[in-house]
């Protein structure tokens, strides 16, 4: 490897760093700027996040016939009782306030007859999903949050900067290191607290509904900094993503089934009642696995989602984005069944976090999909994720604001020198590694896993390890490195969990309840795990 000396520069002065510009990050920044200067660091464009593409809606107990206790019990039941009750309580009880606040800031949720329209989705006992512009809910919520964030002089943006690693001094997170995607310059960004809101890692699967940004960056950098990751085996596969050789796995919202859409197998038969009494409205993990079974039994690559009976006018008005997108791929969903198959969608696992976003590293907080406060248990309830971003983004900001100031730049000179001395490397062929990883995860660590398939995946990661340890510099290389590390964490946790629960299905351990079924898996960097300090703490 060529040894190159890199010059490190200081980035803009800020009290707080928010990494990521999805719903959790924006909500956190809007609260934090009341307490100091905030820098939002985001790779690519600030408009590229999973939140902005969220279709179906946001679940919240605001309907007259609903109440927070029902939302709570639906959340816990959908999560197969693994969820942390304290976190679920916070979500459902604080959710209405956060949504009302968003409405006063200008969010336009759809109404029918002057009243908010609430849809039902899988595993909800009430109609409680709010939507905007039919199927553009995330876009509308982000529009309002972005506008608000833009207006505030104490919120600065660092777009097109890839956060490479966290800065840790004396066991405390005190900033991050980011690489400019345009110039390659490396910037040190000191701060009193860092909030990670970098989303999930769906891109490590061959089929995913996620944007290209979802490469597990936050989870990977936290893991390298010695932070505990929790529940990493639980990856949610959305049951219905468009399946066409010519199209990406575009999401077909669960709300389509909520409005009466049915699933049909290759022979045209409806089948969901054979798997669950709630049929198409069963929890997501059950629907996804039922589809998988039908595909395997009939040797087909997809099933169909049929909404043709809902009527042309209704479909075009209710699902305008989906209607137009499918039309671009030559499918008129008002007349034709839509070919669909499951795709990686959401990570229940992430940085082990408390209800105020605190992680196992002081000074580092996490919210949204990249965090795991246990709210979703083994399977997230449909449309709980936008609410999660709002509620826990806000709470993480509150707790970050109470932290003492971080070390001054002058005290961090040594760190800069250490980074400058690092050798700079590059992957031989990051595109090839990315594609191999995506196929490997899909086939060995996907919807259905076995001990053997997981070990095969681990063996392949070990072959890649020597390449990914280098201090890489380009976004493409860094993303692959992050995905390989997160993939390993998912695989290790999946191998550890010798039972099937929620989204984690082991063909070799198909029953739900082994002796330790309620234990949460934890993954920690080997060097930290084996350090005498950690062992002493654990003991
Ligand atoms: C959907 O509209 O089906 C996705 C929303 C979610 O993941 O909860």
Coordinates of C-alpha atoms and ligand atoms in Angstrom, one line a residue:
X1 CA 0.0 0.0 0.0
X2 CA 1.2 3.5 -0.9
X3 CA 1.8 5.6 2.1
X4 CA 0.5 9.1 1.5
X5 CA 0.5 11.9 4.0
X6 CA -2.9 13.6 4.2
X7 CA -3.4 17.1 5.4
X8 CA -6.3 17.5 7.8
X9 CA -8.1 20.7 8.2
X10 CA -10.6 21.9 10.8
X11 CA -14.2 22.1 9.6
X12 CA -16.7 24.8 10.7
X13 CA -17.0 25.5 14.4
X14 CA -20.0 23.9 15.9
X15 CA -21.3 22.8 19.3
X16 CA -23.2 19.8 18.0
X17 CA -22.8 17.5 15.0
X18 CA -25.8 15.8 13.4
X19 CA -24.8 13.2 10.9
X20 CA -27.6 12.4 8.4
X21 CA -30.5 14.5 7.1
X22 CA -33.5 12.2 7.3
X23 CA -36.4 12.8 9.6
X24 CA -34.5 12.0 12.9
X25 CA -31.6 14.2 12.0
X26 CA -33.7 17.2 10.9
X27 CA -35.9 17.0 14.0
X28 CA -32.8 16.7 16.2
X29 CA -31.2 19.7 14.6
X30 CA -34.3 21.9 14.9
X31 CA -34.3 21.2 18.7
X32 CA -30.5 21.5 19.1
X33 CA -30.2 24.9 17.5
X34 CA -32.0 26.3 20.5
X35 CA -28.9 25.3 22.6
X36 CA -26.0 26.1 20.3
X37 CA -24.5 25.9 16.8
X38 CA -25.4 22.8 14.8
X39 CA -23.6 21.3 11.8
X40 CA -25.6 18.8 9.8
X41 CA -23.2 16.6 7.9
X42 CA -24.6 14.6 5.0
X43 CA -23.1 12.5 2.2
X44 CA -24.5 13.3 -1.2
X45 CA -27.5 15.6 -1.2
X46 CA -29.5 16.6 1.8
X47 CA -32.5 15.4 -0.1
X48 CA -31.4 11.8 -0.3
X49 CA -32.7 9.8 2.6
X50 CA -35.1 6.9 3.1
X51 CA -37.4 9.3 5.0
X52 CA -38.1 11.4 2.0
X53 CA -39.3 8.3 0.0
X54 CA -41.6 6.9 2.8
X55 CA -44.9 6.3 1.2
X56 CA -47.5 4.7 3.4
X57 CA -47.6 7.1 6.2
X58 CA -47.0 7.8 9.8
X59 CA -48.8 5.9 12.6
X60 CA -50.1 8.0 15.4
X61 CA -53.0 7.6 17.9
X62 CA -54.9 10.7 17.0
X63 CA -58.1 9.1 15.6
X64 CA -61.2 9.5 17.9
X65 CA -61.7 5.8 18.2
X66 CA -58.0 5.1 18.9
X67 CA -55.8 5.4 22.0
X68 CA -52.2 5.2 22.8
X69 CA -52.6 2.0 24.8
X70 CA -53.8 0.3 21.6
X71 CA -51.0 1.7 19.6
X72 CA -48.6 0.5 22.4
X73 CA -50.0 -3.1 22.4
X74 CA -50.0 -3.3 18.6
X75 CA -46.3 -2.2 18.5
X76 CA -45.3 -4.8 21.1
X77 CA -47.3 -7.6 19.5
X78 CA -45.9 -6.9 16.0
X79 CA -42.4 -7.0 17.6
X80 CA -43.1 -10.5 19.0
X81 CA -42.9 -9.3 22.6
X82 CA -39.1 -8.6 22.2
X83 CA -39.6 -4.8 22.2
X84 CA -38.7 -2.7 25.2
X85 CA -41.9 -1.5 26.7
X86 CA -40.4 1.8 28.0
X87 CA -39.3 2.8 24.5
X88 CA -42.7 1.8 22.9
X89 CA -44.5 3.8 25.6
X90 CA -42.4 6.9 24.8
X91 CA -43.1 6.5 21.1
X92 CA -46.9 6.2 21.3
X93 CA -47.3 8.8 24.1
X94 CA -45.1 11.5 22.7
X95 CA -46.0 10.8 19.1
X96 CA -49.2 12.8 19.0
X97 CA -47.4 15.9 20.3
X98 CA -44.6 15.6 17.7
X99 CA -47.2 15.2 14.9
X100 CA -49.4 18.1 16.1
X101 CA -46.3 20.3 16.2
X102 CA -45.5 19.3 12.6
X103 CA -49.0 20.2 11.6
X104 CA -48.7 23.6 13.2
X105 CA -45.4 24.1 11.2
X106 CA -47.3 23.5 8.0
X107 CA -47.4 19.8 7.2
X108 CA -50.5 19.0 5.2
X109 CA -51.8 15.5 6.0
X110 CA -54.6 14.3 3.8
X111 CA -58.2 14.9 4.9
X112 CA -61.5 13.4 3.9
X113 CA -64.6 15.5 4.6
X114 CA -62.5 18.1 6.5
X115 CA -61.1 15.4 8.9
X116 CA -57.7 13.7 8.9
X117 CA -57.9 10.5 6.9
X118 CA -56.5 7.5 8.8
X119 CA -55.7 4.2 7.0
X120 CA -55.2 0.8 8.5
X121 CA -52.0 -1.2 7.8
X122 CA -50.8 -4.6 8.8
X123 CA -51.0 -5.5 12.5
X124 CA -52.7 -2.3 13.5
X125 CA -56.0 -2.8 15.4
X126 CA -57.3 0.7 14.4
X127 CA -57.1 3.0 11.5
X128 CA -54.2 5.2 12.6
X129 CA -51.9 5.9 9.6
X130 CA -51.8 9.5 8.5
X131 CA -50.7 10.2 4.9
X132 CA -49.8 13.1 2.7
X133 CA -50.4 13.6 -1.0
X134 CA -51.7 10.0 -1.1
X135 CA -48.4 8.2 -1.1
X136 CA -45.9 10.9 -0.5
X137 CA -45.9 11.2 3.3
X138 CA -42.2 11.3 3.9
X139 CA -41.7 13.9 1.2
X140 CA -44.2 16.2 2.8
X141 CA -42.8 15.8 6.3
X142 CA -39.3 16.4 5.2
X143 CA -40.4 19.4 3.1
X144 CA -41.6 21.1 6.3
X145 CA -38.6 20.1 8.5
X146 CA -36.1 21.2 5.8
X147 CA -37.8 24.6 5.4
X148 CA -37.6 25.1 9.2
X149 CA -34.0 24.0 9.4
X150 CA -33.0 26.3 6.5
X151 CA -34.5 29.3 8.2
X152 CA -32.3 28.9 11.3
X153 CA -29.0 30.8 11.4
X154 CA -27.5 28.4 13.9
X155 CA -27.9 25.4 11.6
X156 CA -25.1 25.0 9.1
X157 CA -24.9 22.4 6.4
X158 CA -22.0 20.3 5.3
X159 CA -23.5 18.5 2.2
X160 CA -21.5 16.1 0.1
X161 CA -19.3 15.2 3.0
X162 CA -18.8 11.5 3.9
X163 CA -18.4 11.0 7.6
X164 CA -15.6 8.5 7.8
X165 CA -15.0 8.0 11.5
X166 CA -15.8 9.3 15.0
X167 CA -13.3 11.3 17.0
X168 CA -12.8 9.7 20.4
X169 CA -10.7 11.3 23.1
X170 CA -10.3 9.8 26.6
X171 CA -13.3 7.5 26.1
X172 CA -15.6 10.3 24.9
X173 CA -16.9 11.1 21.5
X174 CA -15.9 14.6 20.6
X175 CA -16.6 14.9 16.9
X176 CA -16.1 13.2 13.6
X177 CA -13.8 13.1 10.6
X178 CA -15.4 13.8 7.2
X179 CA -14.1 13.5 3.6
X180 CA -15.3 16.0 1.0
X181 CA -16.9 14.0 -1.9
X182 CA -15.8 16.7 -4.3
X183 CA -12.2 17.6 -3.3
X184 CA -11.2 14.6 -1.2
X185 CA -10.2 17.0 1.6
X186 CA -10.4 15.6 5.0
X187 CA -11.9 17.7 7.8
X188 CA -11.9 17.3 11.5
X189 CA -15.2 18.3 13.0
X190 CA -15.0 18.7 16.8
X191 CA -18.2 19.0 18.8
X192 CA -19.6 18.6 22.4
X193 CA -21.9 15.9 21.1
X194 CA -22.5 13.9 18.0
X195 CA -26.0 12.6 17.0
X196 CA -25.9 9.7 14.5
X197 CA -29.0 9.6 12.3
X198 CA -27.6 7.9 9.3
X199 CA -30.4 5.4 8.7
X200 CA -30.2 1.7 7.8
X201 CA -28.1 -0.6 5.6
X202 CA -30.5 -2.0 3.1
X203 CA -28.0 -1.6 0.3
X204 CA -26.1 -4.6 1.5
X205 CA -28.8 -6.8 0.1
X206 CA -29.3 -7.5 -3.6
X207 CA -32.9 -6.5 -3.4
X208 CA -33.8 -3.5 -1.3
X209 CA -36.4 -0.7 -1.2
X210 CA -33.8 1.6 0.3
X211 CA -32.1 4.5 -1.4
X212 CA -28.5 4.2 -2.5
X213 CA -27.5 6.0 0.7
X214 CA -28.5 3.2 3.1
X215 CA -25.0 1.7 3.6
X216 CA -24.9 1.3 7.3
X217 CA -22.3 4.1 7.8
X218 CA -23.4 5.1 11.3
X219 CA -23.5 1.6 12.6
X220 CA -20.1 0.8 11.1
X221 CA -18.3 3.9 12.4
X222 CA -19.8 3.4 15.8
X223 CA -18.7 -0.3 15.8
X224 CA -15.2 0.7 14.9
X225 CA -15.3 3.2 17.8
X226 CA -16.2 0.3 20.2
X227 CA -19.9 1.0 20.6
X228 CA -22.2 -1.9 21.3
X229 CA -24.6 -2.8 18.5
X230 CA -27.8 -4.6 19.5
X231 CA -30.4 -6.9 17.8
X232 CA -28.6 -6.8 14.5
X233 CA -30.1 -10.1 13.3
X234 CA -33.5 -8.4 12.9
X235 CA -33.8 -7.1 9.3
X236 CA -37.2 -6.4 8.0
X237 CA -38.1 -7.5 4.5
X238 CA -41.0 -5.5 3.0
X239 CA -43.4 -8.0 1.4
X240 CA -44.2 -6.0 -1.7
X241 CA -41.5 -4.5 -3.8
X242 CA -42.0 -4.3 -7.6
X243 CA -40.4 -7.3 -9.3
X244 CA -39.5 -6.7 -12.9
X245 CA -36.2 -7.5 -14.6
X246 CA -36.0 -3.9 -15.8
X247 CA -36.9 -2.1 -12.6
X248 CA -35.3 -1.5 -9.2
X249 CA -37.4 -3.0 -6.3
X250 CA -39.6 0.0 -6.0
X251 CA -41.7 0.0 -2.9
X252 CA -45.5 -0.8 -3.2
X253 CA -46.8 0.6 0.0
X254 CA -48.5 -1.6 2.6
X255 CA -51.3 0.9 2.4
X256 CA -52.3 -0.7 -0.9
X257 CA -53.2 -3.8 1.1
X258 CA -54.7 -1.6 3.8
X259 CA -57.1 -0.3 1.2
X260 CA -58.1 -3.8 0.2
X261 CA -55.3 -5.0 -2.2
X262 CA -54.8 -8.8 -2.2
X263 CA -51.9 -11.0 -2.9
X264 CA -52.1 -13.8 -5.4
X265 CA -49.7 -16.6 -6.2
X266 CA -48.4 -17.5 -9.7
X267 CA -51.6 -19.5 -10.3
X268 CA -53.7 -16.5 -9.4
X269 CA -54.9 -17.9 -6.1
X270 CA -55.3 -15.7 -3.0
X271 CA -53.2 -17.4 -0.2
X272 CA -52.7 -15.3 2.8
X273 CA -55.6 -16.8 4.9
X274 CA -53.7 -20.1 4.8
X275 CA -50.9 -18.3 6.8
X276 CA -52.6 -15.9 9.2
X277 CA -56.2 -15.1 10.1
X278 CA -55.5 -11.4 9.4
X279 CA -54.6 -12.4 5.8
X280 CA -53.0 -9.4 4.0
X281 CA -53.1 -7.4 7.2
X282 CA -50.9 -9.8 9.2
X283 CA -47.6 -8.4 10.5
X284 CA -45.0 -7.7 7.8
X285 CA -42.6 -10.6 8.7
X286 CA -45.4 -13.1 8.4
X287 CA -46.6 -11.7 5.0
X288 CA -43.0 -11.6 3.7
X289 CA -42.4 -15.3 4.7
X290 CA -45.8 -16.4 3.3
X291 CA -44.8 -14.9 -0.1
X292 CA -41.4 -16.6 0.1
X293 CA -43.1 -19.9 0.7
X294 CA -45.5 -19.5 -2.2
X295 CA -42.7 -18.5 -4.5
X296 CA -40.7 -21.6 -3.4
X297 CA -43.7 -24.0 -3.7
X298 CA -44.6 -22.8 -7.2
X299 CA -41.0 -22.1 -8.3
X300 CA -41.7 -18.5 -9.2
X301 CA -39.7 -15.4 -8.7
X302 CA -42.6 -13.3 -7.5
X303 CA -46.3 -13.2 -6.5
X304 CA -48.8 -10.6 -7.5
X305 CA -50.4 -7.7 -5.7
X306 CA -53.9 -7.1 -7.1
X307 CA -55.6 -3.7 -6.6
X308 CA -57.6 -3.7 -9.8
X309 CA -60.9 -4.1 -7.9
X310 CA -60.4 -0.8 -6.0
X311 CA -61.3 1.2 -9.1
X312 CA -59.3 3.4 -11.5
X313 CA -60.2 6.8 -10.0
X314 CA -59.6 5.7 -6.5
X315 CA -56.2 4.2 -7.3
X316 CA -54.9 7.2 -9.3
X317 CA -55.9 9.6 -6.5
X318 CA -54.9 7.5 -3.6
X319 CA -51.5 6.2 -4.9
X320 CA -50.4 8.8 -7.5
X321 CA -46.7 8.1 -7.2
X322 CA -47.0 4.4 -7.3
X323 CA -49.4 4.6 -10.2
X324 CA -47.1 6.8 -12.3
X325 CA -44.0 4.9 -11.4
X326 CA -45.5 1.5 -12.4
X327 CA -46.8 3.1 -15.6
X328 CA -43.2 4.0 -16.5
X329 CA -42.4 0.3 -16.3
X330 CA -45.4 -0.5 -18.5
X331 CA -47.7 -1.7 -15.8
X332 CA -51.1 -0.1 -15.4
X333 CA -51.9 -1.1 -11.9
X334 CA -55.6 -0.1 -12.4
X335 CA -55.9 -3.0 -14.9
X336 CA -53.0 -5.4 -14.2
X337 CA -51.8 -7.4 -11.3
X338 CA -48.4 -6.1 -10.1
X339 CA -45.5 -8.6 -9.8
X340 CA -44.0 -8.2 -6.3
X341 CA -41.5 -10.0 -4.1
X342 CA -40.0 -9.2 -0.7
X343 CA -37.0 -6.8 -0.4
X344 CA -34.8 -5.7 2.5
X345 CA -36.5 -2.6 4.0
X346 CA -35.6 -1.7 7.6
X347 CA -33.1 -2.5 10.3
X348 CA -34.6 -3.1 13.8
X349 CA -31.1 -3.4 15.2
X350 CA -28.4 -0.7 15.4
X351 CA -26.5 1.2 18.1
X352 CA -27.7 0.1 21.5
X353 CA -29.4 3.3 22.7
X354 CA -31.6 4.4 25.6
X355 CA -34.8 6.3 25.2
X356 CA -32.8 9.6 25.2
X357 CA -30.5 8.4 22.4
X358 CA -27.6 7.7 24.7
X359 CA -25.2 5.0 23.4
X360 CA -22.5 3.1 25.1
X361 CA -20.0 5.8 24.1
X362 CA -20.3 9.0 26.1
X363 CA -20.9 12.0 23.8
X364 CA -22.4 9.9 21.1
X365 CA -26.2 9.7 20.6
X366 CA -28.2 7.9 18.0
X367 CA -31.8 8.1 16.8
X368 CA -33.9 6.7 14.0
X369 CA -33.1 3.5 12.1
X370 CA -29.4 3.6 12.9
X371 CA -30.3 3.3 16.7
X372 CA -31.7 0.4 18.5
X373 CA -33.6 1.4 21.6
X374 CA -35.7 -1.7 21.3
X375 CA -38.9 0.0 20.3
X376 CA -39.5 -2.4 17.4
X377 CA -38.5 -5.6 19.0
X378 CA -38.1 -8.4 16.4
X379 CA -40.4 -6.8 13.7
X380 CA -41.4 -3.1 13.3
X381 CA -45.1 -2.2 13.1
X382 CA -45.9 -0.6 9.7
X383 CA -45.5 3.2 9.6
X384 CA -43.9 3.4 13.0
X385 CA -40.6 4.6 11.6
X386 CA -41.3 8.2 10.7
X387 CA -42.8 8.6 14.1
X388 CA -39.7 7.0 15.7
X389 CA -37.5 9.5 13.9
X390 CA -39.5 12.5 15.2
X391 CA -39.9 11.3 18.7
X392 CA -36.4 10.0 19.3
X393 CA -34.6 12.6 17.2
X394 CA -36.1 15.3 19.5
X395 CA -35.2 13.3 22.6
X396 CA -31.6 12.7 21.5
X397 CA -31.3 16.5 20.9
X398 CA -32.5 17.3 24.4
X399 CA -30.0 15.0 26.0
X400 CA -27.1 16.1 23.7
X401 CA -27.9 19.7 24.8
X402 CA -27.2 18.8 28.4
X403 CA -23.7 17.4 27.8
X404 CA -20.6 19.4 28.9
X405 CA -18.5 21.2 26.2
X406 CA -16.1 19.0 24.4
X407 CA -12.3 19.4 24.3
X408 CA -10.9 22.5 22.6
X409 CA -9.2 22.2 19.2
X410 CA -5.8 22.9 20.8
X411 CA -6.2 19.7 22.8
X412 CA -7.0 17.7 19.7
X413 CA -3.8 18.5 17.8
X414 CA -2.5 15.0 18.6
X415 CA -5.5 13.4 17.0
X416 CA -5.0 15.3 13.8
X417 CA -1.4 14.2 13.7
X418 CA -2.4 10.5 14.2
X419 CA -4.9 10.7 11.3
X420 CA -2.3 12.4 9.1
X421 CA 0.1 9.5 9.7
X422 CA -2.4 6.9 8.5
X423 CA -1.6 5.1 5.3
X424 CA -4.1 5.8 2.5
X425 CA -5.5 2.9 0.5
X426 CA -8.0 2.0 -2.1
X427 CA -10.0 -1.1 -2.8
X428 CA -9.0 -3.1 -5.9
X429 CA -12.6 -3.1 -7.3
X430 CA -15.2 -1.7 -5.0
X431 CA -18.1 -2.2 -7.4
X432 CA -17.3 -5.9 -7.7
X433 CA -17.0 -6.3 -3.9
X434 CA -20.3 -4.4 -3.4
X435 CA -22.2 -6.6 -5.9
X436 CA -20.7 -9.8 -4.4
X437 CA -21.7 -8.7 -0.9
X438 CA -25.2 -7.9 -2.0
X439 CA -25.6 -11.3 -3.5
X440 CA -24.0 -13.1 -0.6
X441 CA -26.3 -11.3 2.0
X442 CA -29.4 -12.0 -0.1
X443 CA -28.7 -15.7 -0.4
X444 CA -27.0 -16.5 2.9
X445 CA -28.3 -14.0 5.4
X446 CA -31.7 -13.1 3.9
X447 CA -35.3 -13.9 4.8
X448 CA -34.4 -17.5 5.5
X449 CA -31.1 -18.4 7.2
X450 CA -29.4 -21.6 8.4
X451 CA -26.3 -22.1 10.5
X452 CA -24.4 -23.3 7.4
X453 CA -25.4 -20.4 5.3
X454 CA -24.3 -17.9 8.0
X455 CA -20.9 -19.6 8.4
X456 CA -20.4 -19.5 4.7
X457 CA -21.1 -15.8 4.8
X458 CA -18.6 -15.3 7.7
X459 CA -15.9 -17.2 5.8
X460 CA -16.3 -14.8 2.8
X461 CA -16.1 -11.7 5.1
X462 CA -12.8 -13.1 6.5
X463 CA -11.5 -13.2 2.9
X464 CA -12.4 -9.6 2.4
X465 CA -11.1 -8.4 5.8
X466 CA -7.5 -7.7 4.7
X467 CA -8.7 -5.3 2.0
X468 CA -11.1 -3.4 4.1
X469 CA -8.9 -2.5 7.0
X470 CA -7.1 0.1 5.1
X471 CA -7.8 3.8 5.6
X472 CA -9.9 4.3 2.5
X473 CA -10.8 7.7 1.1
X474 CA -13.4 7.6 -1.6
X475 CA -17.1 7.4 -0.9
X476 CA -17.5 4.2 -3.0
X477 CA -14.7 2.4 -1.0
X478 CA -15.9 3.7 2.4
X479 CA -19.4 2.5 1.7
X480 CA -18.3 -1.0 0.8
X481 CA -16.1 -1.1 3.9
X482 CA -19.0 0.0 6.1
X483 CA -21.4 -2.5 4.5
X484 CA -19.0 -5.4 4.9
X485 CA -18.5 -4.6 8.6
X486 CA -22.3 -4.2 9.2
X487 CA -23.0 -7.4 7.3
X488 CA -20.6 -9.2 9.5
X489 CA -22.4 -7.9 12.6
X490 CA -25.8 -9.0 11.2
X491 CA -24.4 -12.4 10.4
X492 CA -22.7 -12.9 13.8
X493 CA -25.9 -12.0 15.6
X494 CA -28.0 -14.2 13.3
X495 CA -25.7 -17.1 14.1
X496 CA -25.9 -16.5 17.8
X497 CA -29.7 -16.5 17.8
X498 CA -30.6 -20.1 17.6
X499 CA -34.3 -19.7 17.4
X500 CA -36.8 -18.1 15.0
X501 CA -38.4 -14.8 16.1
X502 CA -40.1 -12.1 14.0
X503 CA -38.0 -11.2 11.0
X504 CA -35.2 -13.6 12.0
X505 CA -36.0 -17.0 10.6
X506 CA -33.6 -19.9 11.1
X507 CA -34.6 -23.0 9.0
X508 CA -32.5 -25.1 11.4
X509 CA -34.2 -23.6 14.5
X510 CA -37.7 -23.0 13.2
X511 CA -39.5 -22.6 16.6
X512 CA -39.9 -19.3 18.3
X513 CA -39.0 -19.8 21.8
X514 CA -35.7 -21.3 22.8
X515 CA -34.5 -20.8 26.4
X516 CA -33.0 -17.4 25.8
X517 CA -35.4 -16.0 23.3
X518 CA -35.9 -12.7 25.1
X519 CA -32.2 -11.9 25.4
X520 CA -31.0 -9.1 23.1
X521 CA -28.0 -10.0 21.0
X522 CA -25.0 -7.7 21.2
X523 CA -22.1 -7.2 18.9
X524 CA -18.9 -5.5 19.9
X525 CA -15.5 -5.0 18.2
X526 CA -13.2 -7.9 19.1
X527 CA -10.4 -5.7 20.4
X528 CA -12.8 -3.9 22.7
X529 CA -14.4 -7.1 23.8
X530 CA -11.2 -8.7 24.8
X531 CA -9.6 -5.6 26.5
X532 CA -9.0 -6.1 30.2
X533 CA -11.0 -2.9 30.9
X534 CA -14.1 -4.2 29.1
X535 CA -13.8 -7.6 30.7
X536 CA -13.6 -6.0 34.1
X537 CA -16.7 -3.9 33.4
X538 CA -18.6 -7.0 32.1
X539 CA -17.6 -9.0 35.1
Ligands
LIG1 C1 -45.0 1.3 3.3 O1 -45.6 2.3 2.9 O2 -45.4 0.2 3.2 C2 -43.7 1.5 4.0 C3 -43.9 2.3 5.3 C4 -43.2 1.6 6.4 O3 -42.1 1.0 6.2 O4 -43.7 1.6 7.5

